[in-house]
Coordinates of C-alpha atoms and ligand atoms in Angstrom, one line a residue:
M1 CA 0.0 0.0 0.0
D2 CA 1.3 3.4 -0.9
M3 CA 0.8 5.2 2.4
A4 CA 1.4 8.7 1.2
R5 CA -1.3 9.2 -1.3
I6 CA -4.9 9.5 -0.3
D7 CA -7.9 10.2 -2.5
A8 CA -10.8 12.2 -1.2
D9 CA -13.2 9.2 -1.5
D10 CA -11.5 6.8 0.7
S11 CA -9.6 9.3 2.8
Q12 CA -11.4 8.6 6.1
S13 CA -10.6 5.0 6.4
R14 CA -7.1 5.2 4.8
L15 CA -6.2 8.0 7.2
A16 CA -7.5 6.0 10.1
D17 CA -5.4 3.0 9.0
I18 CA -2.2 5.1 8.9
L19 CA -2.9 6.6 12.3
S20 CA -3.5 3.1 13.8
V21 CA -0.2 1.8 12.3
Q22 CA 1.6 4.8 13.9
R23 CA -0.3 4.4 17.2
N24 CA 0.5 0.7 17.4
A25 CA 4.1 1.3 16.7
F26 CA 4.1 4.1 19.4
L27 CA 2.5 1.9 22.0
R28 CA 4.8 -1.0 21.3
A29 CA 8.0 0.8 22.0
D30 CA 9.7 2.9 24.7
A31 CA 9.8 6.6 24.1
P32 CA 12.7 7.1 21.7
A33 CA 16.0 7.9 23.5
L34 CA 18.1 11.0 22.9
G35 CA 20.3 9.3 20.4
E36 CA 17.5 8.1 18.2
R37 CA 15.8 11.5 18.2
Q38 CA 19.1 13.2 17.3
A39 CA 19.7 10.6 14.5
N40 CA 16.3 11.5 13.0
I41 CA 17.1 15.2 13.0
R42 CA 20.6 14.7 11.7
K43 CA 19.3 12.5 8.9
L44 CA 16.7 15.2 8.0
R45 CA 19.3 18.0 8.2
D46 CA 21.7 16.2 6.0
A47 CA 19.1 15.5 3.3
V48 CA 17.9 19.1 3.4
R49 CA 21.5 20.3 2.9
Q50 CA 22.0 17.9 0.0
Q51 CA 18.8 18.7 -1.7
A52 CA 18.5 22.4 -1.0
E53 CA 18.7 23.3 -4.7
Q54 CA 16.1 20.7 -5.7
I55 CA 13.8 22.1 -3.0
A56 CA 14.3 25.7 -4.4
A57 CA 13.5 24.4 -7.9
V58 CA 10.4 22.6 -6.9
I59 CA 9.0 25.6 -5.0
A60 CA 9.8 27.8 -8.0
A61 CA 7.9 25.5 -10.2
D62 CA 4.9 25.7 -7.9
F63 CA 5.0 29.5 -7.7
G64 CA 5.8 30.0 -11.4
S65 CA 8.6 32.3 -10.2
R66 CA 10.1 32.0 -6.7
S67 CA 13.5 33.5 -6.0
A68 CA 15.9 30.7 -5.2
H69 CA 17.6 33.0 -2.7
E70 CA 14.3 33.6 -0.9
T71 CA 13.9 29.9 -0.6
M72 CA 17.3 29.6 0.9
V73 CA 16.6 32.5 3.3
A74 CA 13.1 31.6 4.3
D75 CA 12.6 27.9 3.6
I76 CA 16.0 26.3 4.1
W77 CA 17.9 28.4 6.6
P78 CA 15.1 28.3 9.3
V79 CA 15.0 24.5 8.9
L80 CA 18.8 24.1 9.3
A81 CA 18.8 26.6 12.1
S82 CA 16.1 24.8 13.9
A83 CA 17.9 21.4 13.4
R84 CA 21.2 22.9 14.7
H85 CA 19.6 24.5 17.8
T86 CA 17.6 21.3 18.6
L87 CA 20.6 19.0 18.2
K88 CA 22.6 21.2 20.6
H89 CA 20.0 21.6 23.3
L90 CA 17.8 18.5 23.1
A91 CA 19.6 16.6 25.8
S92 CA 19.0 19.4 28.3
W93 CA 15.3 19.8 27.2
M94 CA 14.7 16.1 27.7
K95 CA 16.3 15.9 31.1
P96 CA 13.7 15.2 33.9
K97 CA 13.5 18.4 35.9
R98 CA 13.8 18.1 39.7
V99 CA 11.6 20.6 41.5
P100 CA 11.1 21.1 45.2
A101 CA 8.1 19.1 46.5
G102 CA 7.6 21.7 49.1
L103 CA 7.9 21.7 52.9
D104 CA 4.4 20.1 53.4
L105 CA 5.4 17.0 51.5
M106 CA 8.9 16.6 52.8
P107 CA 10.9 14.4 52.5
G108 CA 9.1 13.4 49.2
R109 CA 10.6 14.5 46.0
A110 CA 9.1 15.9 42.7
R111 CA 10.0 15.7 39.1
I112 CA 8.7 16.9 35.8
L113 CA 9.1 14.3 33.0
C114 CA 8.6 15.4 29.4
Q115 CA 7.2 12.6 27.4
P116 CA 6.1 12.4 23.7
V117 CA 2.3 13.0 23.4
G118 CA 2.1 10.2 20.7
I119 CA 0.9 10.9 17.2
V120 CA 1.0 14.5 16.0
G121 CA -0.9 15.8 13.0
I122 CA 0.7 18.7 11.1
I123 CA -1.3 20.7 8.5
S124 CA 0.9 23.2 6.6
P125 CA 0.2 26.0 4.1
W126 CA 1.7 26.9 0.7
N127 CA 3.5 30.2 1.3
Y128 CA 6.7 28.7 2.8
P129 CA 5.8 25.2 1.9
F130 CA 9.0 23.5 3.0
Q131 CA 9.8 25.4 6.2
L132 CA 6.3 25.4 7.6
A133 CA 6.0 21.6 7.2
V134 CA 9.5 20.7 8.3
V135 CA 10.2 23.0 11.3
P136 CA 7.2 21.7 13.2
L137 CA 8.2 18.2 12.1
I138 CA 11.7 18.6 13.7
A139 CA 10.1 19.8 16.9
A140 CA 7.6 16.9 17.0
L141 CA 10.4 14.3 16.3
A142 CA 12.6 16.0 18.9
A143 CA 9.8 15.4 21.4
G144 CA 9.8 11.7 20.4
N145 CA 6.5 11.6 18.5
R146 CA 5.3 10.1 15.3
V147 CA 3.9 12.4 12.7
M148 CA 1.3 12.6 10.0
L149 CA 1.8 15.6 7.7
K150 CA -0.7 17.1 5.3
P151 CA 1.0 19.8 3.2
S152 CA -1.0 22.2 1.0
E153 CA -2.6 21.3 -2.3
L154 CA -1.8 24.8 -3.6
T155 CA 1.8 23.9 -3.9
P156 CA 1.3 20.4 -5.3
R157 CA 4.9 19.8 -6.6
T158 CA 6.4 20.7 -3.3
S159 CA 3.8 18.5 -1.5
E160 CA 4.7 15.5 -3.7
F161 CA 8.4 16.3 -3.2
L162 CA 7.9 16.3 0.6
A163 CA 6.1 12.9 0.4
G164 CA 9.1 11.4 -1.5
F165 CA 11.7 13.2 0.5
L166 CA 10.3 12.2 3.9
G167 CA 9.4 8.7 2.6
N168 CA 13.0 8.1 1.8
L169 CA 14.1 9.1 5.3
F170 CA 11.4 7.6 7.5
S171 CA 9.1 4.7 7.6
P172 CA 5.4 5.6 7.3
A173 CA 5.0 4.3 10.8
K174 CA 7.2 7.2 11.9
V175 CA 6.4 10.0 9.4
A176 CA 3.6 9.7 6.8
T177 CA 2.9 12.5 4.3
I178 CA -0.7 12.8 3.2
I179 CA -1.4 14.4 -0.2
G180 CA -4.8 16.0 -0.7
G181 CA -6.9 19.1 -0.7
A182 CA -9.4 20.7 1.7
N183 CA -11.6 17.5 1.9
V184 CA -8.7 15.4 2.8
G185 CA -7.7 18.2 5.2
A186 CA -11.1 18.0 6.9
A187 CA -10.9 14.2 7.2
F188 CA -7.3 14.6 8.5
A189 CA -8.3 17.2 11.2
A190 CA -11.1 14.9 12.4
L191 CA -8.6 12.2 13.3
P192 CA -8.0 11.5 17.1
F193 CA -4.4 12.8 17.1
D194 CA -2.7 13.5 20.4
H195 CA -1.8 17.0 19.1
L196 CA -2.9 18.8 16.0
F197 CA -0.6 21.6 14.7
Y198 CA -2.0 23.8 12.0
T199 CA -0.5 26.7 10.1
G200 CA -2.8 28.6 7.7
S201 CA -5.7 31.0 7.5
T202 CA -7.8 32.1 10.5
A203 CA -11.0 30.9 8.7
T204 CA -9.7 27.3 8.3
G205 CA -8.2 27.5 11.8
R206 CA -11.7 27.8 13.2
R207 CA -12.7 24.6 11.3
I208 CA -9.6 22.8 12.6
M209 CA -10.4 23.7 16.2
R210 CA -14.0 22.6 15.8
A211 CA -12.9 19.2 14.4
A212 CA -10.3 18.7 17.1
A213 CA -12.8 19.5 19.8
E214 CA -14.7 16.3 19.0
N215 CA -11.7 14.3 20.0
L216 CA -10.5 16.7 22.7
T217 CA -7.3 16.9 20.6
P218 CA -5.1 19.9 21.8
V219 CA -4.3 22.3 19.0
T220 CA -1.6 24.7 18.1
L221 CA -3.0 27.3 15.6
E222 CA -0.4 29.3 13.7
L223 CA -2.7 31.8 11.9
G224 CA -2.4 35.0 10.0
G225 CA -4.0 38.5 10.1
K226 CA -2.9 42.1 9.6
S227 CA 0.4 42.7 11.3
P228 CA 0.9 46.5 11.8
C229 CA 4.0 48.5 11.5
I230 CA 4.3 51.7 13.6
I231 CA 6.8 54.3 12.6
G232 CA 7.6 56.4 15.6
G233 CA 8.2 60.1 15.6
D234 CA 11.9 59.6 16.2
A235 CA 12.4 56.6 13.8
I236 CA 15.4 56.7 11.5
L237 CA 13.4 56.7 8.3
P238 CA 15.8 55.4 5.7
A239 CA 16.6 52.3 7.8
A240 CA 12.9 51.8 8.6
A241 CA 12.0 52.1 5.0
H242 CA 14.5 49.5 4.0
S243 CA 13.4 47.0 6.6
V244 CA 9.7 47.5 5.8
A245 CA 10.3 47.2 2.0
F246 CA 12.2 43.9 2.6
G247 CA 9.7 42.5 5.1
K248 CA 6.8 43.4 2.8
L249 CA 8.2 42.2 -0.5
L250 CA 9.9 39.0 0.5
N251 CA 7.9 36.3 -1.3
A252 CA 5.9 39.1 -2.8
G253 CA 4.2 39.8 0.4
Q254 CA 2.9 36.2 0.8
T255 CA 4.3 36.0 4.4
C256 CA 2.3 35.5 7.5
V257 CA 4.4 38.0 9.4
A258 CA 4.8 40.6 6.6
P259 CA 4.0 44.1 7.7
D260 CA 0.4 44.4 6.5
Y261 CA 0.0 48.2 6.9
V262 CA 2.1 51.1 8.2
L263 CA 1.1 53.8 10.6
V264 CA 3.3 56.9 10.2
P265 CA 3.3 60.3 11.9
R266 CA 1.4 62.7 9.6
A267 CA 4.3 65.1 9.3
R268 CA 6.6 62.3 8.1
L269 CA 4.1 60.7 5.6
E270 CA 5.5 62.1 2.4
T271 CA 9.2 61.6 3.4
F272 CA 8.6 58.0 4.5
T273 CA 6.6 57.2 1.3
G274 CA 9.4 58.6 -0.8
L275 CA 12.1 56.6 1.1
L276 CA 10.0 53.5 0.8
G277 CA 9.9 53.9 -3.0
D278 CA 13.6 54.4 -3.0
A279 CA 14.2 51.3 -0.9
I280 CA 11.9 49.2 -3.1
R281 CA 13.7 50.4 -6.3
K282 CA 17.0 49.4 -4.8
L283 CA 15.8 45.9 -3.8
Y284 CA 14.0 45.3 -7.1
P285 CA 15.4 47.4 -10.0
S286 CA 13.1 45.5 -12.3
L287 CA 10.2 43.1 -11.8
R288 CA 9.0 41.2 -14.8
T289 CA 12.0 38.8 -15.4
N290 CA 13.8 39.6 -12.1
P291 CA 14.4 36.2 -10.5
D292 CA 14.5 38.0 -7.1
Y293 CA 10.9 39.1 -7.3
T294 CA 8.5 36.3 -6.6
A295 CA 5.1 35.7 -8.3
I296 CA 1.7 35.3 -6.7
V297 CA 1.1 31.6 -6.1
N298 CA -1.9 31.0 -8.3
E299 CA -4.6 32.8 -10.4
R300 CA -7.1 32.9 -7.6
H301 CA -4.7 34.8 -5.3
Y302 CA -3.5 36.9 -8.2
A303 CA -7.2 37.9 -8.9
R304 CA -7.7 38.5 -5.1
V305 CA -4.7 40.8 -4.7
S306 CA -5.5 42.6 -8.0
A307 CA -9.1 43.2 -6.8
L308 CA -7.8 44.8 -3.6
L309 CA -5.9 47.3 -5.7
E310 CA -8.8 47.8 -8.1
E311 CA -11.2 48.7 -5.3
A312 CA -8.7 51.2 -3.9
R313 CA -8.3 52.8 -7.3
Q314 CA -12.1 53.0 -7.8
R315 CA -12.5 54.7 -4.5
G316 CA -10.0 57.3 -5.5
V317 CA -7.2 56.3 -3.2
R318 CA -3.7 57.6 -4.1
V319 CA -1.8 54.6 -5.4
V320 CA 2.0 54.9 -5.7
E321 CA 3.3 52.1 -8.0
I322 CA 6.9 51.3 -7.7
N323 CA 7.8 50.0 -11.1
P324 CA 11.4 51.0 -11.5
S325 CA 11.8 49.8 -15.1
N326 CA 8.3 50.9 -16.2
E327 CA 7.5 47.3 -17.3
T328 CA 4.2 45.9 -18.2
L329 CA 3.6 42.8 -16.1
P330 CA 1.5 40.2 -18.1
P331 CA -1.2 38.5 -15.9
A332 CA 0.2 35.1 -17.0
G333 CA 3.4 35.8 -15.0
R334 CA 1.3 36.6 -11.9
K335 CA 3.7 39.3 -10.7
I336 CA 2.1 42.4 -9.2
V337 CA 3.8 45.9 -9.1
P338 CA 4.6 46.8 -5.5
S339 CA 2.0 49.5 -4.6
L340 CA 1.8 51.9 -1.8
L341 CA -1.8 53.0 -0.9
I342 CA -1.8 56.4 0.8
D343 CA -4.3 56.8 3.6
P344 CA -7.0 54.4 2.3
P345 CA -10.4 54.5 4.1
D346 CA -10.9 51.8 6.7
D347 CA -13.9 50.2 5.0
L348 CA -11.8 49.0 2.0
A349 CA -11.1 45.3 1.8
V350 CA -7.4 46.2 1.9
M351 CA -7.8 47.6 5.4
Q352 CA -10.1 44.8 6.5
D353 CA -8.5 41.5 5.2
E354 CA -5.0 40.2 5.4
I355 CA -3.3 41.4 2.2
F356 CA -0.8 38.6 1.5
G357 CA 0.6 40.4 -1.5
P358 CA 2.9 43.3 -2.5
I359 CA 0.5 46.1 -1.5
L360 CA 1.2 48.4 1.5
P361 CA -1.4 50.8 2.9
I362 CA 0.2 53.8 4.7
R363 CA -1.9 55.5 7.2
P364 CA -1.0 58.8 8.9
Y365 CA -1.6 59.3 12.6
D366 CA -1.5 62.4 14.8
S367 CA -0.4 60.9 18.1
L368 CA 1.2 57.7 19.2
E369 CA -1.9 57.1 21.4
E370 CA -4.0 57.2 18.2
A371 CA -1.8 54.6 16.5
I372 CA -2.0 52.3 19.5
A373 CA -5.8 52.7 19.7
F374 CA -6.0 51.8 15.9
V375 CA -4.0 48.6 16.5
N376 CA -6.0 47.7 19.6
S377 CA -9.4 48.2 17.8
R378 CA -8.6 45.3 15.5
P379 CA -8.0 41.6 16.1
R380 CA -4.7 40.8 17.8
P381 CA -2.0 40.5 15.2
L382 CA 0.6 37.8 14.7
A383 CA 3.4 40.4 14.6
L384 CA 3.9 44.1 15.4
Y385 CA 6.8 46.2 14.2
Y386 CA 7.9 49.4 15.9
F387 CA 10.5 51.7 14.5
G388 CA 11.9 54.4 16.8
T389 CA 15.0 55.4 18.9
G390 CA 13.5 56.4 22.2
E391 CA 13.0 53.7 24.8
A392 CA 10.0 55.2 26.5
Q393 CA 7.9 55.3 23.4
R394 CA 9.1 51.8 22.4
D395 CA 8.1 50.4 25.7
R396 CA 4.7 52.2 25.6
V397 CA 3.9 50.5 22.3
L398 CA 5.2 47.1 23.5
N399 CA 3.3 47.4 26.7
R400 CA 0.0 48.7 25.3
T401 CA -0.4 46.4 22.3
V402 CA -0.9 42.6 22.4
S403 CA 0.6 40.7 19.4
G404 CA 2.0 37.2 18.9
G405 CA 5.5 38.6 18.6
A406 CA 7.2 41.9 17.8
C407 CA 10.4 43.4 16.4
V408 CA 11.9 46.8 17.2
N409 CA 13.7 48.6 14.3
E410 CA 13.3 45.5 12.1
T411 CA 10.7 43.3 10.4
L412 CA 10.4 39.5 10.3
M413 CA 13.6 38.6 12.2
H414 CA 12.0 37.6 15.5
I415 CA 10.9 34.5 13.6
V416 CA 14.5 33.3 13.2
A417 CA 15.6 33.8 16.8
E418 CA 15.5 30.2 18.1
N419 CA 15.2 31.3 21.7
L420 CA 12.0 33.2 21.1
P421 CA 8.6 31.6 21.1
F422 CA 6.8 32.0 17.7
G423 CA 3.0 32.0 17.7
G424 CA -0.1 34.1 17.6
I425 CA -2.7 35.3 20.1
G426 CA -6.5 35.6 19.6
A427 CA -7.3 35.7 15.9
S428 CA -3.7 35.2 15.0
G429 CA -3.5 31.8 16.7
M430 CA -2.7 30.0 19.9
G431 CA 0.3 28.1 21.2
A432 CA 3.8 28.5 20.1
Y433 CA 6.8 26.7 18.7
H434 CA 10.5 27.2 17.7
G435 CA 13.4 26.0 19.8
E436 CA 12.4 24.7 23.3
F437 CA 8.9 26.1 22.9
G438 CA 8.3 23.6 20.0
F439 CA 9.7 20.8 22.1
Q440 CA 7.3 21.7 24.9
T441 CA 4.4 22.0 22.5
F442 CA 4.8 18.4 21.4
S443 CA 5.6 17.0 24.9
H444 CA 3.4 16.1 27.8
R445 CA 4.8 17.6 31.0
K446 CA 4.1 14.9 33.5
G447 CA 4.3 15.9 37.1
V448 CA 5.6 13.0 39.2
F449 CA 5.7 12.8 43.0
L450 CA 8.1 10.3 44.5
Q451 CA 7.1 9.4 48.0
S452 CA 9.8 8.7 50.6
R453 CA 9.5 5.5 52.7
I454 CA 9.3 7.6 55.9
N455 CA 6.7 10.3 55.4
G456 CA 4.0 12.2 57.2
T457 CA 1.0 11.7 54.9
G458 CA -0.3 8.9 57.2
L459 CA -1.0 11.6 59.7
L460 CA -3.7 13.0 57.4
R461 CA -5.6 9.7 57.0
P462 CA -8.6 8.5 59.0
P463 CA -9.3 7.7 61.7
F464 CA -8.8 11.4 62.4
G465 CA -7.7 12.3 65.8
R466 CA -5.5 14.5 67.8
A467 CA -2.4 14.0 65.5
A468 CA -4.4 14.9 62.4
N469 CA -5.7 18.0 64.1
T470 CA -2.3 19.1 65.1
V471 CA -0.9 18.5 61.6
L472 CA -3.8 20.3 59.9
K473 CA -3.5 23.3 62.3
F474 CA 0.2 23.5 61.3
L475 CA -0.5 23.2 57.6
M476 CA -3.3 25.7 57.6
S477 CA -1.4 28.3 59.6
R478 CA 1.4 28.6 57.0
Ligands
NAD1 P1 -5.5 27.5 4.2 O1 -6.2 27.7 5.5 O2 -6.2 27.8 2.9 O3 -4.8 26.1 4.1 C1 -3.8 25.6 5.0 C2 -3.9 24.1 5.0 O4 -5.2 23.7 5.5 C3 -3.8 23.4 3.7 O5 -3.0 22.2 3.9 C4 -5.2 23.0 3.4 O6 -5.4 21.9 2.6 C5 -5.8 22.7 4.7 N1 -7.2 22.9 4.8 C6 -8.1 23.6 4.1 N2 -9.3 23.5 4.5 C7 -9.3 22.6 5.5 C8 -10.3 22.0 6.4 N3 -11.6 22.4 6.3 N4 -9.9 21.2 7.4 C9 -8.6 20.9 7.5 N5 -7.6 21.4 6.7 C10 -8.0 22.2 5.7 O7 -4.3 28.6 4.4 P2 -3.3 29.0 3.3 O8 -4.0 29.9 2.3 O9 -2.5 27.9 2.7 O10 -2.2 29.9 4.1 C11 -2.3 31.3 4.2 C12 -2.6 31.7 5.5 O11 -1.8 31.1 6.5 C13 -2.5 33.2 5.7 O12 -3.5 33.7 6.5 C14 -1.2 33.3 6.6 O13 -1.1 34.5 7.3 C15 -1.2 32.1 7.4 N6 0.1 31.7 7.8 C16 0.4 31.7 9.1 C17 1.7 31.4 9.5 C18 2.1 31.3 10.9 O14 3.2 30.8 11.2 N7 1.3 31.8 11.8 C19 2.6 31.0 8.5 C20 2.2 31.0 7.2 C21 1.0 31.3 6.8

């Protein structure tokens, strides 16, 4: 039986079969020891290193045009960084942690044991189709689990590649890749996993959580949303413009943590807009055949992003197109000219929905308080970017806004800091991973109390008498 390919018709029972193969294997064996987990990760790391160029080629084929450098920066590097960090620290993460049992339970002892939860389901999206499947996989394997992975149908070549790539490294009883679309995804999410890890849109995230609730399967939801960028009154504008331009246009804006819109002090609006144009021209001197500038993944998304622009134009919004070589971009190439929308009204779709494309609304504000209130009046974002030199204003923004993560004087880079948890809050998700946080997400922390042969708990058992009263009096007085 080919374990990796599932058709929508028979998905339910085939998926259940794979899960039961994995569960039986899990129940038959001890939790994998450190050496075995490290060997899994090393094997994966070495294969990624060896096949990095093939991975870039297959992702490029899915996108039509996807910069190979972007794939190295955003799909390969994070995977290798995660493998390196995990290999280095896994021994210490796995170590049972001794904690004081407390005076009341003396001389008993207490430990926290991290154990694999069992079988983990991972559902991944198309925008970074390798990284967003493999980084959670590394964390799940590090925690000693078995994994069923369902990559996105929107990047079918990469998903097929993943099935073959992982199939060469691991038996289907350890890692099984499931190919299929939304129907298969729905059947997948309904499986009684021990943990379900989902990266994708907020709308699908709701369905995932509903399906998981039937099995009381815990979920981690890595969702999207509109990540704001606040330019402070004292920000160094050229540096801010460069960082925003890079963060926005990486993968042509198809990044969950891309700055979605910018809030800029009214007096600095024109200067910042000009500098942003300069920065974009420098990053992408041309667009149409420039291999550095990525295309929109498919026609549906191309039409969606184009419609956002069209609506803004029709409503009379000032649109600043940054098209350095004045090229015509044929729709078949699915590249969209980076476009700055100056002060669009709030009811436009571009100010309501996650943009996920190379369009950047820039909205002026009159006071930092107003900018903070604007952010806080919307669903909690996955990331927030603040640019400024003063510490007091920076701390005010960080303190008063709630976002999954944040960067100061930079965009995107918090995602590659292995010691930082990565995840959303509210509409942008729940739970976190990366580094030890990923290990914890896929581990059960079991609290274990070890009783000592001589102990005082007998004093608290019936028949209650004077001794129990004295002990209780002591316990309750502390
Ligand atoms: P999507 O929700 O369309 O699809 C994601 C995955 O879910 C795919 O594998 C798909 O087959 C599957 N799926 C679809 N319907 C399903 C259902 N009913 N039940 C179960 N599975 C189902 O998301 P997308 O368009 O691929 O991804 C883009 C979104 O993901 C954006 O909103 C982006 O911000 C977000 N995102 C978040 C992160 C993060 O780390 N937080 C990273 C990348 C993307």
